[in-house]
mmCIF file of C-alpha atoms in Angstrom:
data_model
loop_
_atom_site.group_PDB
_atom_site.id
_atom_site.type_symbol
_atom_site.label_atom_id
_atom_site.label_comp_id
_atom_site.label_asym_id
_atom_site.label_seq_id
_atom_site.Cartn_x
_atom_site.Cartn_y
_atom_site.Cartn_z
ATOM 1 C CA UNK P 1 9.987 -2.700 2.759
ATOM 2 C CA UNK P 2 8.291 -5.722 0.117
ATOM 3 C CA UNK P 3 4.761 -4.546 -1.387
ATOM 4 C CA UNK P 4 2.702 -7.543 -0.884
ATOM 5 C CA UNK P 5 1.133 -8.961 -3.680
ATOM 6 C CA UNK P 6 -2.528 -8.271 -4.361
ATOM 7 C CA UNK P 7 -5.170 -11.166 -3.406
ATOM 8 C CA UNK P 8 -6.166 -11.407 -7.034
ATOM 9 C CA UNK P 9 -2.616 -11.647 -8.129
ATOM 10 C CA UNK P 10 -1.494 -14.403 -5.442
ATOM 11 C CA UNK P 11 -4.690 -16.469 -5.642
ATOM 12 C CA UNK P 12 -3.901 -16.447 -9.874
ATOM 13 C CA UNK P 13 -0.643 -17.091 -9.853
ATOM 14 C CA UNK P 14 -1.082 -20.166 -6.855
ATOM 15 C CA UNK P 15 -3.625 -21.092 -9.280
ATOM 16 C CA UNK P 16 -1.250 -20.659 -11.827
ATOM 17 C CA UNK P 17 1.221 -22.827 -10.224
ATOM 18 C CA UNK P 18 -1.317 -25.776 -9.646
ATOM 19 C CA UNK P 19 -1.647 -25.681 -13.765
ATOM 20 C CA UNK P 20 1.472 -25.922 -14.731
ATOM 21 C CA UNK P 21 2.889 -28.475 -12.144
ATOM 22 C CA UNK P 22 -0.247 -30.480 -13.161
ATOM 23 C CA UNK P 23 -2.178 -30.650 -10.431
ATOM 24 C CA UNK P 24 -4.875 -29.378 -12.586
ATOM 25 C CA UNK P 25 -4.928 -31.063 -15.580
ATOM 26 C CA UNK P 26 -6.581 -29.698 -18.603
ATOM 27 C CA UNK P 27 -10.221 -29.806 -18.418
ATOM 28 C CA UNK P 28 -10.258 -30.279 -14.961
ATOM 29 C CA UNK P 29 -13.138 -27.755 -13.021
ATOM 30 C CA UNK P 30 -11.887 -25.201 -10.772
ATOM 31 C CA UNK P 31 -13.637 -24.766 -7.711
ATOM 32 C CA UNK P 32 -16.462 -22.569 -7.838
ATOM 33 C CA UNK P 33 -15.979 -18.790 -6.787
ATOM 34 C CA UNK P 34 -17.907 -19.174 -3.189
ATOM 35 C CA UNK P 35 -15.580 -22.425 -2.753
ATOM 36 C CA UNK P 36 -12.472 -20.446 -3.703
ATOM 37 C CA UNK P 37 -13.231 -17.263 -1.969
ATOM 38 C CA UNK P 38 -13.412 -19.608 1.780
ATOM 39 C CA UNK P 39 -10.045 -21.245 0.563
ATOM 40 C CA UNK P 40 -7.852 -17.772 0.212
ATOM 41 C CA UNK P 41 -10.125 -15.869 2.777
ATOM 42 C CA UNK P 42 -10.920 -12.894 -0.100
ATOM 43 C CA UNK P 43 -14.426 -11.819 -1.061
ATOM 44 C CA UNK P 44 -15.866 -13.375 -4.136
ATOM 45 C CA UNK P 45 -15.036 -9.941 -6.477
ATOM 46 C CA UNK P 46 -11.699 -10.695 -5.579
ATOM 47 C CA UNK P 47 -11.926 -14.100 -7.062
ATOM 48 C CA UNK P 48 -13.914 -12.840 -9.711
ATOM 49 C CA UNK P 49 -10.812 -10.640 -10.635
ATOM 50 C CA UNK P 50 -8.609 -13.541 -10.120
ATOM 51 C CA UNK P 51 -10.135 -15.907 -12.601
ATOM 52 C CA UNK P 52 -9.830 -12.991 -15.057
ATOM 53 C CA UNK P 53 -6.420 -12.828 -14.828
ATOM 54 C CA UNK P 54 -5.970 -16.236 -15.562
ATOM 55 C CA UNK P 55 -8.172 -15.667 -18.591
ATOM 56 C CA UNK P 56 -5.821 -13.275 -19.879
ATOM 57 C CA UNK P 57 -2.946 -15.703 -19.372
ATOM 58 C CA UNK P 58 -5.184 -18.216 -21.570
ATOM 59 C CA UNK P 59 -4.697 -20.877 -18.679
ATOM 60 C CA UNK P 60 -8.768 -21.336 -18.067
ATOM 61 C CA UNK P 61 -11.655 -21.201 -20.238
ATOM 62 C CA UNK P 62 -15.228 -20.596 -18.855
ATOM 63 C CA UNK P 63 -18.352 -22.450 -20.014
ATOM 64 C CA UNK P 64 -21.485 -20.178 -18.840
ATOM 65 C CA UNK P 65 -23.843 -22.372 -16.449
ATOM 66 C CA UNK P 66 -20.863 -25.093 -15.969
ATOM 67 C CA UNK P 67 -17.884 -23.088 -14.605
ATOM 68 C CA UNK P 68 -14.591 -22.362 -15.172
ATOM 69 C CA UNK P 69 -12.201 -25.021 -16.704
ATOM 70 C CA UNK P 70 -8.711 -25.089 -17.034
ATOM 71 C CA UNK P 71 -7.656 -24.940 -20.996
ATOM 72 C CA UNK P 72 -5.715 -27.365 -23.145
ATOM 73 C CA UNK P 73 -8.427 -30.392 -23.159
ATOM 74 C CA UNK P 74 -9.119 -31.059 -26.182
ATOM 75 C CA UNK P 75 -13.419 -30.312 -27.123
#
């Protein structure tokens, strides 16, 4: 029987996805975490876990008081 995926892991790599098929282009502002948790139906930790991944994968940078930003735009 297939394991689903974990929220955090299928919200990243949709996220993921949008990124790399340019549908968010660099320095384009993700939604914010209340706005993403309604979207995928997960509780805002969830999210919160979710943005880290994508963190990790160097795909978003996050500007404290501003948000979270997809990376590559150039400062």
């Amino acid at each position: 029987m297939p394991v689903a995926k974990a929220d955090y892991r299928r919200i990243a790599d949709a996220i993921t996805e949008k990124i790399k098929s340019g549908e968010l282009s660099p320095g384009e502002k993700l939604p914010s975490t209340a706005q993403l948790a309604d979207q995928y139906d997960v509780s805002p930790a969830t999210v919160y876990r979710a943005v880290s991944l994508l963190h990790d994968r160097d795909l978003v940078i996050g500007h404290p008081g501003k948000g979270v930003f997809v990376a590559g735009a150039t400062a």
